[in-house]
Coordinates of C-alpha atoms in Angstrom, one line a residue:
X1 CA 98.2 39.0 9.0
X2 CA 99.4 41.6 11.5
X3 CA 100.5 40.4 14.8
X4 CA 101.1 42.5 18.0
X5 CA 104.5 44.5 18.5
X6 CA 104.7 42.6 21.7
X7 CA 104.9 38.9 19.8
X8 CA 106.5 39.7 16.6
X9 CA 109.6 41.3 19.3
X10 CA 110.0 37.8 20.7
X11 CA 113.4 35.8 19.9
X12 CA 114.5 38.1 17.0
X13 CA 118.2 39.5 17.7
X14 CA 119.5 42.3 20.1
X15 CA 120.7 45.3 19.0
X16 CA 120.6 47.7 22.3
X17 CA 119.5 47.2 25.5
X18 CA 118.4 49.9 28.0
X19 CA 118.0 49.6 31.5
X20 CA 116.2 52.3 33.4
X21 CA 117.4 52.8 36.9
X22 CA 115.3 53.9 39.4
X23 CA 117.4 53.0 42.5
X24 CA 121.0 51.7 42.9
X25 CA 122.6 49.2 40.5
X26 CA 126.1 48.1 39.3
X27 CA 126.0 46.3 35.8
X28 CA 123.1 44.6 33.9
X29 CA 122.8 43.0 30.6
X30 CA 120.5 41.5 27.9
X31 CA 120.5 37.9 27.1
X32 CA 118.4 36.8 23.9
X33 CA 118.7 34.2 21.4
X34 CA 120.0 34.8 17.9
X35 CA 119.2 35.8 15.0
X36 CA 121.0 38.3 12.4
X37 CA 121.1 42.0 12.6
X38 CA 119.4 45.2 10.8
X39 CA 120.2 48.5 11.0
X40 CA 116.8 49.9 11.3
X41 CA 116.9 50.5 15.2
X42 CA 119.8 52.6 15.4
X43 CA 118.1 55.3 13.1
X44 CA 117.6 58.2 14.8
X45 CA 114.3 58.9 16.6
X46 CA 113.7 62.5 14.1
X47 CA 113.8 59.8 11.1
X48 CA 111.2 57.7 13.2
X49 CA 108.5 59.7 15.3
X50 CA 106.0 62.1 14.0
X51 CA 106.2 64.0 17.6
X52 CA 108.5 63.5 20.6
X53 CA 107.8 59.5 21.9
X54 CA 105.4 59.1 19.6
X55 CA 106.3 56.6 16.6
X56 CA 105.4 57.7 13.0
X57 CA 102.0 55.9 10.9
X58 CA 103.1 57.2 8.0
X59 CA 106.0 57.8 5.9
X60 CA 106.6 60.0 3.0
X61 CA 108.9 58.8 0.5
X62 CA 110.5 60.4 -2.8
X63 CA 111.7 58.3 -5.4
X64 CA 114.4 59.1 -7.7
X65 CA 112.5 60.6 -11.1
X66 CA 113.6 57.8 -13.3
X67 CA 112.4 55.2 -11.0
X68 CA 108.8 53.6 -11.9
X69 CA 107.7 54.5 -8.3
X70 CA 108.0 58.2 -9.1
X71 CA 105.0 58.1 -11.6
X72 CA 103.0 54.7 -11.0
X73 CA 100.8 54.7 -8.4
X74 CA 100.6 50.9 -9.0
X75 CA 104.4 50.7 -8.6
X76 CA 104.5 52.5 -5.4
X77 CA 102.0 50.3 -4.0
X78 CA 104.1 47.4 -5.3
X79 CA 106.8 48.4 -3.6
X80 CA 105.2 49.5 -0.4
X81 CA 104.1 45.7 -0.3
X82 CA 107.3 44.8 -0.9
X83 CA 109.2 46.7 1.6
X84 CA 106.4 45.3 4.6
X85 CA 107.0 42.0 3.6
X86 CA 110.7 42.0 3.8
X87 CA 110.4 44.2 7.4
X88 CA 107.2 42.0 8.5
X89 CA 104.9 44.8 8.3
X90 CA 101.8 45.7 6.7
X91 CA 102.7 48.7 4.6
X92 CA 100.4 50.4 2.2
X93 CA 100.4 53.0 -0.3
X94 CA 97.9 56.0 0.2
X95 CA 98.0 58.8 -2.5
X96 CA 100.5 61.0 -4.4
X97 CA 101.4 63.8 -2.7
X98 CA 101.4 67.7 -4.8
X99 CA 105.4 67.1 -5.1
X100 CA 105.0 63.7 -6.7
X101 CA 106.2 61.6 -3.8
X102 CA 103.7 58.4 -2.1
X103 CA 102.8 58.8 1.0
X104 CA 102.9 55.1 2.7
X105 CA 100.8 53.9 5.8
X106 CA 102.1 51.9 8.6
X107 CA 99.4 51.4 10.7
X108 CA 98.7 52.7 14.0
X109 CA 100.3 49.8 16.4
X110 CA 104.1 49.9 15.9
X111 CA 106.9 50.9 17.6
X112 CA 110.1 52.9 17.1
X113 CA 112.0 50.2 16.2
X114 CA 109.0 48.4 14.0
X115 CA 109.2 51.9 12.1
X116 CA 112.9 52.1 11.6
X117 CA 112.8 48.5 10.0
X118 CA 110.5 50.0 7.4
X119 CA 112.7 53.3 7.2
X120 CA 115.6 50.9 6.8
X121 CA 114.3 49.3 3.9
X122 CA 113.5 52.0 1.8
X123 CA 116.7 53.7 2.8
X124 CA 118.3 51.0 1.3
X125 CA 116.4 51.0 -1.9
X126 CA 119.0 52.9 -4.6
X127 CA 115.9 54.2 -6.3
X128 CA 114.6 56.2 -3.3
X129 CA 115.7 59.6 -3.2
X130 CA 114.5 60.0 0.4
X131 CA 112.2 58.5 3.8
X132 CA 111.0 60.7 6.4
X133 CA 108.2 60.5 8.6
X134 CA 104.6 62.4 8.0
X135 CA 105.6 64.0 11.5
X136 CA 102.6 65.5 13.3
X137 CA 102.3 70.0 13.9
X138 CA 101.2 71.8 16.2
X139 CA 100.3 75.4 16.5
X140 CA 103.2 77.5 18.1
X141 CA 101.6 81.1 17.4
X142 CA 102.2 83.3 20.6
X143 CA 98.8 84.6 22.6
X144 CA 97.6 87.4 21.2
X145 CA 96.8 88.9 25.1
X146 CA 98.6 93.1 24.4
X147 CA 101.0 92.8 26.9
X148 CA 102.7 89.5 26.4
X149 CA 105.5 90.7 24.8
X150 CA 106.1 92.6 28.2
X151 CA 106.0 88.9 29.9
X152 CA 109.8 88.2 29.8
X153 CA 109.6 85.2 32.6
X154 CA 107.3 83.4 30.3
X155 CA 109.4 82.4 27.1
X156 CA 112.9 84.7 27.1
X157 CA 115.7 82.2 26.1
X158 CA 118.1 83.4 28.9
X159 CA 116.0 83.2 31.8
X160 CA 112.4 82.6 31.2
X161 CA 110.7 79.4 32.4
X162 CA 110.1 78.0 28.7
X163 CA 106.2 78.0 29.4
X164 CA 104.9 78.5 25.9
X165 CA 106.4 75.0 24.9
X166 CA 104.4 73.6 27.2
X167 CA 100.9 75.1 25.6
X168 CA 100.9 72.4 23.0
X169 CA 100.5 69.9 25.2
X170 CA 98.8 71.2 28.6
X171 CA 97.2 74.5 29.4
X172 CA 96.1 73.5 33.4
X173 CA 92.2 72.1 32.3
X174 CA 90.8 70.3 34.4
X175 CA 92.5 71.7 37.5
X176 CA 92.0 74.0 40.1
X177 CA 94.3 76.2 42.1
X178 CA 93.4 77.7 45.4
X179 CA 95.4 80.4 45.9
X180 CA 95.8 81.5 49.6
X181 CA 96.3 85.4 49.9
X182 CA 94.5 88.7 50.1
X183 CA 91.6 87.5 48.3
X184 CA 90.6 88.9 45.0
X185 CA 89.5 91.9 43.5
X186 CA 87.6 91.8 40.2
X187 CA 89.3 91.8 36.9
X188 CA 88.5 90.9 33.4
X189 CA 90.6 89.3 32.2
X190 CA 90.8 86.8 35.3
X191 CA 86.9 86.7 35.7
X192 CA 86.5 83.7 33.9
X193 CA 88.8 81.7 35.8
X194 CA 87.5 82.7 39.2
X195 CA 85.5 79.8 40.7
X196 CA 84.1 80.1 44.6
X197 CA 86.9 80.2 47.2
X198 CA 86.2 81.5 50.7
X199 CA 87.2 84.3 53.7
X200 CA 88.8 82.9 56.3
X201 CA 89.8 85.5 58.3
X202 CA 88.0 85.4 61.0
X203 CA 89.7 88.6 63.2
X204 CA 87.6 91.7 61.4
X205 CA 90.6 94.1 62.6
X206 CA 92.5 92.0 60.3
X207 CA 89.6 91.4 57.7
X208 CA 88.3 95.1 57.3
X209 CA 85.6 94.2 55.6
X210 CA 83.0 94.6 58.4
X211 CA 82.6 90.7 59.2
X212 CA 84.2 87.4 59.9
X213 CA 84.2 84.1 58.1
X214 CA 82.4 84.0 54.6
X215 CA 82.0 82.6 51.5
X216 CA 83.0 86.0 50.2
X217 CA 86.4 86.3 49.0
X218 CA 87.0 89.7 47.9
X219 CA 89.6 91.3 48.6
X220 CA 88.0 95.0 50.6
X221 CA 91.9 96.5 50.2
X222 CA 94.7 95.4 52.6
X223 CA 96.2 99.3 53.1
X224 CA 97.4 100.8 56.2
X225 CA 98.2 103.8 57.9
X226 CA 102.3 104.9 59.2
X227 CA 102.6 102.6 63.0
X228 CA 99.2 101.0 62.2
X229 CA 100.9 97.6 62.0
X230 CA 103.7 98.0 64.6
X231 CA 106.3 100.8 65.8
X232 CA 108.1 102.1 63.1
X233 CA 106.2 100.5 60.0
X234 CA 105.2 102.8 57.3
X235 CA 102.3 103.3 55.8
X236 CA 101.1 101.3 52.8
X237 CA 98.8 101.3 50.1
X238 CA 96.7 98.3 49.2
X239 CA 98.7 95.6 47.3
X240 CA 96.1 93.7 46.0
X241 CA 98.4 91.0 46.2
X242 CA 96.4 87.7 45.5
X243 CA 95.0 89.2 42.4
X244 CA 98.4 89.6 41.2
X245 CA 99.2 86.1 42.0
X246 CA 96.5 84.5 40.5
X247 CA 96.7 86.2 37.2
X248 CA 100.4 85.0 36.8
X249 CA 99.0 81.9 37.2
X250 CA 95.8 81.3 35.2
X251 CA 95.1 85.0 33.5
X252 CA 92.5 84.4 30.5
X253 CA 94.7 84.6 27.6
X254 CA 94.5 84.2 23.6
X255 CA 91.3 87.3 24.6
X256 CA 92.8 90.3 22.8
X257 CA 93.7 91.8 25.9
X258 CA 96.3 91.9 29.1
X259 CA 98.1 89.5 30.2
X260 CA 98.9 85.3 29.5
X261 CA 98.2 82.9 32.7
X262 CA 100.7 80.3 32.8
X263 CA 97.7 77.6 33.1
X264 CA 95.1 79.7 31.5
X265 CA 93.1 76.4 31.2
X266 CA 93.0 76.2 34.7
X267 CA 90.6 77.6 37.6
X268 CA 91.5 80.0 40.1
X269 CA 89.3 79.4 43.7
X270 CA 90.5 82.6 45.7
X271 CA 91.6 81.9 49.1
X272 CA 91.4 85.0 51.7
X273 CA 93.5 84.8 54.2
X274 CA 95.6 88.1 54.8
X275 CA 93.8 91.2 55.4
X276 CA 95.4 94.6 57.2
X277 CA 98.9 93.9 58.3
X278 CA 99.1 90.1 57.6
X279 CA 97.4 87.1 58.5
X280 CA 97.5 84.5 61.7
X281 CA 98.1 80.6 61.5
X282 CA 95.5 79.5 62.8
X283 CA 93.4 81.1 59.8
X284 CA 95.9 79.7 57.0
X285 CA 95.8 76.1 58.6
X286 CA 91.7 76.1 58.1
X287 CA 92.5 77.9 54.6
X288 CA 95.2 74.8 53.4
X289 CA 92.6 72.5 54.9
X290 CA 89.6 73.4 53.4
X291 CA 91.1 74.0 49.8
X292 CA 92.5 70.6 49.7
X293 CA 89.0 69.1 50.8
X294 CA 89.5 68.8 54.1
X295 CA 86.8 69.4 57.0
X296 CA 86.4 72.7 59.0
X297 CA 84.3 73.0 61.5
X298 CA 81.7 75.6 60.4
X299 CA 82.7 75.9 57.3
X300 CA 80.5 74.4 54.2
X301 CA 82.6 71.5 52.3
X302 CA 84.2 72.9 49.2
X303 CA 82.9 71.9 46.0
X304 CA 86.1 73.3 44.0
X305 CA 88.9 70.6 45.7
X306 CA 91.9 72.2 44.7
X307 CA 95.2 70.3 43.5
X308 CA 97.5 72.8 43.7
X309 CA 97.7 75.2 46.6
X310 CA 99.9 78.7 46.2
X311 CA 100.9 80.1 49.4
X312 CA 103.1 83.6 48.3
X313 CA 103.1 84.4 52.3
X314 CA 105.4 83.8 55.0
X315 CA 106.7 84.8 58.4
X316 CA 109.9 83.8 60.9
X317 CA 110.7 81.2 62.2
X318 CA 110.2 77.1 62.4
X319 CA 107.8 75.4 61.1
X320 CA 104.8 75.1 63.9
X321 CA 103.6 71.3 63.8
X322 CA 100.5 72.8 64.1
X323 CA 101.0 74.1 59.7
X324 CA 103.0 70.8 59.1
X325 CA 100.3 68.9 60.4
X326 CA 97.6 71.1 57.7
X327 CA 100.2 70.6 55.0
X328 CA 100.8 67.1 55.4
X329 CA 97.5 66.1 55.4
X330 CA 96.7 68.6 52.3
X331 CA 99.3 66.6 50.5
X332 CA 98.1 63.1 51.8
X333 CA 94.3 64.4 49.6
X334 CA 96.8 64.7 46.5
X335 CA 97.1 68.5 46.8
X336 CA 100.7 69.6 45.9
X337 CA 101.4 73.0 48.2
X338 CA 103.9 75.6 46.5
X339 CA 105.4 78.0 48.9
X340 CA 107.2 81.1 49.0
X341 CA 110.9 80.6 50.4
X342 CA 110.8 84.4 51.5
X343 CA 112.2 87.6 50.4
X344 CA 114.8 88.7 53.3
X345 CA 118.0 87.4 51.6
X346 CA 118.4 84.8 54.4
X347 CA 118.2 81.3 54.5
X348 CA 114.7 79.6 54.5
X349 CA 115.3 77.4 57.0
X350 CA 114.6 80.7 59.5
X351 CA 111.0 81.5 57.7
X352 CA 108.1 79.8 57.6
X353 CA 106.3 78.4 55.9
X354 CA 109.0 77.9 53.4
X355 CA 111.0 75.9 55.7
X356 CA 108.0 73.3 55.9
X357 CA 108.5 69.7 55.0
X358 CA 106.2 68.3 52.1
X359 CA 105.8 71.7 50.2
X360 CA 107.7 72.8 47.0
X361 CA 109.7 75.9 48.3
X362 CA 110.5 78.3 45.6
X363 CA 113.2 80.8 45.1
X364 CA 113.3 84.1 42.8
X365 CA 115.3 84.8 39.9
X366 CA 116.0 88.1 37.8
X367 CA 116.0 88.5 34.4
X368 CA 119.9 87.4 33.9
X369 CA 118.7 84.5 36.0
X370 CA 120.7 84.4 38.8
X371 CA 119.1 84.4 42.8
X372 CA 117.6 87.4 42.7
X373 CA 119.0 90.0 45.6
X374 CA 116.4 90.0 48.3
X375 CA 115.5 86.1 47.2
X376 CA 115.8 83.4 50.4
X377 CA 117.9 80.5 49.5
X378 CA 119.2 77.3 51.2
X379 CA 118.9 73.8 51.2
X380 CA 115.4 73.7 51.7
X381 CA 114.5 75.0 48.7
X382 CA 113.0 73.1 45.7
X383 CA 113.4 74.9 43.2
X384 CA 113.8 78.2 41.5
X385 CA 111.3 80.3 39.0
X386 CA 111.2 84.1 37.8
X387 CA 110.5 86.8 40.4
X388 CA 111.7 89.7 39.5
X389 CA 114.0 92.5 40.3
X390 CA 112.6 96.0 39.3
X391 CA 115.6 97.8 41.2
X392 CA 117.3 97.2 37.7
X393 CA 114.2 98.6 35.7
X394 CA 110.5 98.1 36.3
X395 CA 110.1 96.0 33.5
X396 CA 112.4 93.5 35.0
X397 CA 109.7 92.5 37.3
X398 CA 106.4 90.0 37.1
X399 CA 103.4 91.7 35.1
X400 CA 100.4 90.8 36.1
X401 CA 96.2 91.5 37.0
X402 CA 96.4 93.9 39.8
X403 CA 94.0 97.0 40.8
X404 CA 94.8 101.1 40.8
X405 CA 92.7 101.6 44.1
X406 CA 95.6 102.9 46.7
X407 CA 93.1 102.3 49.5
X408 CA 90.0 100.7 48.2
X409 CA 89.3 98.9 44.5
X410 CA 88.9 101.0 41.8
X411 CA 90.0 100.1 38.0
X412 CA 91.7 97.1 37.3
X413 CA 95.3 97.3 35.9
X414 CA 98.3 96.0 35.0
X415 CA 101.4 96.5 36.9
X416 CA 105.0 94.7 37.7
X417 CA 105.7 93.4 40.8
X418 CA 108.7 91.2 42.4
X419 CA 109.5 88.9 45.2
X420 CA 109.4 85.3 46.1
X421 CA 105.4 86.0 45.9
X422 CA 105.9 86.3 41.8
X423 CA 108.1 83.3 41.6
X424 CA 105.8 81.0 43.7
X425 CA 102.5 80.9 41.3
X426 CA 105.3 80.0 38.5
X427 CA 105.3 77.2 40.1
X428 CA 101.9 76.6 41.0
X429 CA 101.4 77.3 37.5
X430 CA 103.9 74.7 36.3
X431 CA 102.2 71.9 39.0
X432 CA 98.4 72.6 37.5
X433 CA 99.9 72.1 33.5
X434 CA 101.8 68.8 34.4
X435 CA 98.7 67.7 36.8
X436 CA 96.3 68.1 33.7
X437 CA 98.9 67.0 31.7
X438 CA 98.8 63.9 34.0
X439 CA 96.1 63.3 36.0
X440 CA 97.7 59.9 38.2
X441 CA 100.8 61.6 39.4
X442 CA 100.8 62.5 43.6
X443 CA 102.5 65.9 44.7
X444 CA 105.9 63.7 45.4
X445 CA 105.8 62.9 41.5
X446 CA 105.6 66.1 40.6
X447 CA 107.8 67.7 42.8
X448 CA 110.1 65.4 41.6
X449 CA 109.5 66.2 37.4
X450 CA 109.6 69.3 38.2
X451 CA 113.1 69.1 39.8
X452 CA 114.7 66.5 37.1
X453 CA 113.4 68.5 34.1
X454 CA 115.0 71.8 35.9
X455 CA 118.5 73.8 33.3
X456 CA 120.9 75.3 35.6
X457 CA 120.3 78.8 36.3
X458 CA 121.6 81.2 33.9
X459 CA 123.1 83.3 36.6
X460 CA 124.7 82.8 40.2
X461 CA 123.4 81.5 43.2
X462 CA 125.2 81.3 46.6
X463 CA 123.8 79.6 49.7
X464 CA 121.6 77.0 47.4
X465 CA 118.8 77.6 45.2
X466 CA 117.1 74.2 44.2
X467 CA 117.3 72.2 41.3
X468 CA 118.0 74.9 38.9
X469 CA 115.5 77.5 37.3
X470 CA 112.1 75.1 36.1
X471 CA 111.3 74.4 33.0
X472 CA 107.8 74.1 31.7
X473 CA 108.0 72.5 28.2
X474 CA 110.5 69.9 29.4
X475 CA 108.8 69.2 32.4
X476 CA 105.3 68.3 31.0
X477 CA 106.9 66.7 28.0
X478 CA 108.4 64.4 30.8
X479 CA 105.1 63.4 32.4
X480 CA 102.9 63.4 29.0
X481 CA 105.8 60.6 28.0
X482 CA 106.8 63.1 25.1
X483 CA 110.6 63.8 26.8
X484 CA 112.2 65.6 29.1
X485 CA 112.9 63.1 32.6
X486 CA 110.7 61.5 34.6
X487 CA 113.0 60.4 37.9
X488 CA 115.7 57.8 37.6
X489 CA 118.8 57.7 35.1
X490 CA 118.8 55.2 32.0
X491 CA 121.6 53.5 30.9
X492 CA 122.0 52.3 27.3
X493 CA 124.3 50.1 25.1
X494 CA 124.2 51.1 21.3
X495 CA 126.2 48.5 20.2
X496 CA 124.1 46.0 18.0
X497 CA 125.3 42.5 18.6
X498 CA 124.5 40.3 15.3
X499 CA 123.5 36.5 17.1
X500 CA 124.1 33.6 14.5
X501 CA 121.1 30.9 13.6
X502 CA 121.7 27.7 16.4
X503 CA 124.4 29.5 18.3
X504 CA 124.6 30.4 22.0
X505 CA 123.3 32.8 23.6
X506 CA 125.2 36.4 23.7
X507 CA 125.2 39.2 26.1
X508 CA 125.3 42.6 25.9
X509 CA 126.2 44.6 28.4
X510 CA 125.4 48.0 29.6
X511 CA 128.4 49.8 31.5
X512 CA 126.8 51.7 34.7
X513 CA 128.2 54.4 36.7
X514 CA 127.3 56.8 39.3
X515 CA 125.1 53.9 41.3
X516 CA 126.4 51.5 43.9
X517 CA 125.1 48.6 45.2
X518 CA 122.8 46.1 43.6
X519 CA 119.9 45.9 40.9
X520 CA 116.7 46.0 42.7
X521 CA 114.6 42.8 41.9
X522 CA 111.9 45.1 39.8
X523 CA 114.9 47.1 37.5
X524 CA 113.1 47.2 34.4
X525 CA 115.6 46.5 31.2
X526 CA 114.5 47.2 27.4
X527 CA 115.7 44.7 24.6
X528 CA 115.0 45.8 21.3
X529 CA 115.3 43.2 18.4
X530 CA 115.0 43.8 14.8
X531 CA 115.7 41.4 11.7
X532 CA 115.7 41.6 8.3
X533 CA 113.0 39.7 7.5
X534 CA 110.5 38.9 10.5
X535 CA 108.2 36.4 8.5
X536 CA 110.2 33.3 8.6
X537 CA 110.2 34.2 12.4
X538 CA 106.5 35.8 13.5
X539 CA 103.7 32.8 15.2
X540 CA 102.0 32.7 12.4
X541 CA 105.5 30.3 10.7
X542 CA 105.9 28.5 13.6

């Protein structure tokens, strides 16, 4: 009979023990009665899992061609029986494979370690030419959207965020992304993402769109003329900025056409906040409000909640607790708010709201990875994502949805941008995969993945630029329990300690550094205990 990984691992024999730290500790160790030692465990986890954390239920095996196993099916199941009984398993031939080796279940219930015992085994057989797992593929091919090759920050080796080894795992379903800008202006290949969002502004000198509040997000053109917007300002045409944001993050891809959205899976509910020269406070604090499902007076409720607010905007100073208090109680609904840390090459701490507490505050990178020029930095920033710097070439910027209308809307298009505005939906990108990825985890939990599963940037940095430049496939690998880190440092001892029948107990110890203090009372520690032979040991011989 089989019996449960959790009793068949009871009073076997230690042969590492783990302890994951999540807060201060000095030393810990293992204590478990004895029993003798196999080497299955210490096989490495390639010869083990058939994916990243998750164990193998099957194992192919080639047997030497003048072994009986290589030809007799009844052989090979002989020996698959065999080889379970002597690992105290339940292991069972399946077929022949085209290249004459068996391919042997394990069952679907079994750890790392129950599979290296089996591993083990056969490895140990003279007549087996070779063991490895029936390991478990995945499509890798890139979108086929006509101007992803052009999307360097996507998947270059040097100093792109490593997003399309993330797709395998998470694409953003299931979660929405209010993004908090100039609105948007209609685009194919962001259509299909677009859910309802809302107009906040409520000034119509701002909003130029010939009214106040509505549930009518588009975005009328933000342009102005030479002083329009104060003494000295040039004139500009219209950005259609929040277009461009929101295709970075969740652009329909895999559609023949354009551009890939980091979490093309996910829904984009269009925000409008800025207008003709800027936006006021007191119309982004209803905007954070309402997008995380908060109440606003006048306002109908929203019936697309989003988890992950992008806010590419900014302006000087602290701060107000007036925007602390909208973001605090944004995140306190479970919405994570991304932030822009600015673009004046200052430190963020002087611009707001990047200096806010409670947000992830992003800085932008070039292509070489390092801070890009006109990039805030500082100790207030999170983290660190691809923005951009088209003073070295234009295709060194952010690609993205935008519109050719210089005043008003008129085609769609495609066009590179940079700034802290381009790095921030990376991120907001990155929080809706690793939200879908993981439904349970709170804005702190992800802020923190996000930061652990971070590489050092490629390039330099001076005056402090987060935990590195993010990384999308590590970081939902992390929180989908497939790799990567999720918080905390683990400490392991690989030394197998062989415990005699009848004899005293043993420890092994695991040798700590970096922490002082002492083990919390919850420090989880992992024993894993193999044996030869588990049937002389399992309930069922008791």
């Amino acid at each position: 009979m089989r019996t449960s990984p959790a009793l068949r691992r009871k009073l076997i024999s230690v042969a590492a023990a783990s302890a994951a730290l999540l807060t201060a500790a000095s030393t810990a160790s293992a204590v478990a009665a004895q029993e003798p030692v196999s080497q299955g465990s210490a096989l490495p986890a390639a010869q083990t899992e058939a994916a990243p954390g998750t164990p193998a239920e099957r194992l192919i095996v080639g047997y030497k061609s003048g072994a009986a196993e290589a030809k007799s099916n009844p052989a090979a199941e002989a020996d698959a029986v065999a080889k379970g009984k002597k690992s105290g398993e339940d292991v069972d031939f399946q077929r022949r494979l085209g290249t004459g080796a068996a391919l042997v279940d394990l069952g679907d219930d079994l750890t790392r370690a129950d599979v290296a015992d089996v591993v083990a085994q056969y490895r140990a057989d003279p007549e087996v030419a070779y063991v490895v797992p029936d390991r478990l593929n995945k499509p890798k091919a890139d979108p086929n959207d006509t101007e992803y090759t052009k999307q360097w920050d996507l998947f270059e080796t040097t100093a792109g965020m490593n997003v399309p080894g993330a797709w395998t795992t998470s694409t953003g379903t299931g979660v929405t992304v209010a993004v908090i800008d100039t609105g948007y202006v209609a685009h194919t290949d962001l259509a299909a993402n677009i859910v309802g969002g809302y107009d906040f502004i409520a000034d119509t000198a701002v909003s130029v769109d010939g009214d106040g509040r509505d549930s009518n997000p588009a975005d009328p053109g933000d342009y102005y003329a030479a002083n329009e917007c104060g003494s000295g300002i040039p004139a500009s045409s219209s950005s259609w900025h929040g277009t461009h944001v929101a295709g970075t993050i969740a652009a329909v891809t895999n559609n023949g056409k354009g551009v890939a959205g980091i979490a093309y899976g996910a829904k984009i509910s269009p925000v409008r906040v800025l207008g003709k020269c800027g936006g006021y406070d007191s119309d982004i604090i209803d905007a954070i409000t309402w997008a995380s499902g908060g109440t606003v007076s006048g306002v109908p409720a929203n019936s697309n909640v989003a988890k992950v607010i992008n806010m590419s905007l900014g302006g000087d100073g602290a701060c107000t607790s007036a925007t602390q208090s909208a973001i605090t109680a944004a995140v306190n609904r479970g919405t994570t708010v991304v932030v822009a840390a600015g673009n004046e090459s200052d430190n963020v701490a002087n611009h707001s709201p990047g200096n806010c507490d409670n947000v992830i505050s992003v800085a932008a990178t070039n292509r070489t990875g390092a801070k890009a020029s006109y990039s805030n930095y500082g100790s207030l920033v999170d983290i660190s994502a691809p923005g951009g710097q088209t003073s070295t070439g234009t295709a060194n910027g952010i690609l993205s949805t935008l519109n050719s209308g210089t005043k008003t809307p008129s085609s769609e298009s495609y066009a590179y941008y940079q700034g802290t505005s381009m790095a921030t939906p990376h991120i907001a990108g990155l929080v809706a995969l690793v939200k879908s990825a993981n439904a349970a985890l709170t804005p702190a939990q992800i802020e923190t993945a996000i930061k652990n599963n971070a590489r050092a940037l490629p390039g330099a940095c001076s005056g402090g630029c987060g935990a590195g430049l993010a990384d999308a496939a590590r970081t939902v690998q992390a929180v989908s329990g497939s790799g990567g880190s999720t918080g905390g440092t683990t400490f392991s001892s690989t030394t197998a300690v062989p415990i005699p029948d009848n004899g005293s107990a043993v420890e092994s110890s695991i040798a700590v550094s970096g922490r002082t203090g002492n083990a919390p009372s919850t420090l989880q520690v992992g024993v894993d205990i193999t044996h030869t032979y588990r049937g002389d040991t399992s309930p069922c011989g008791w």
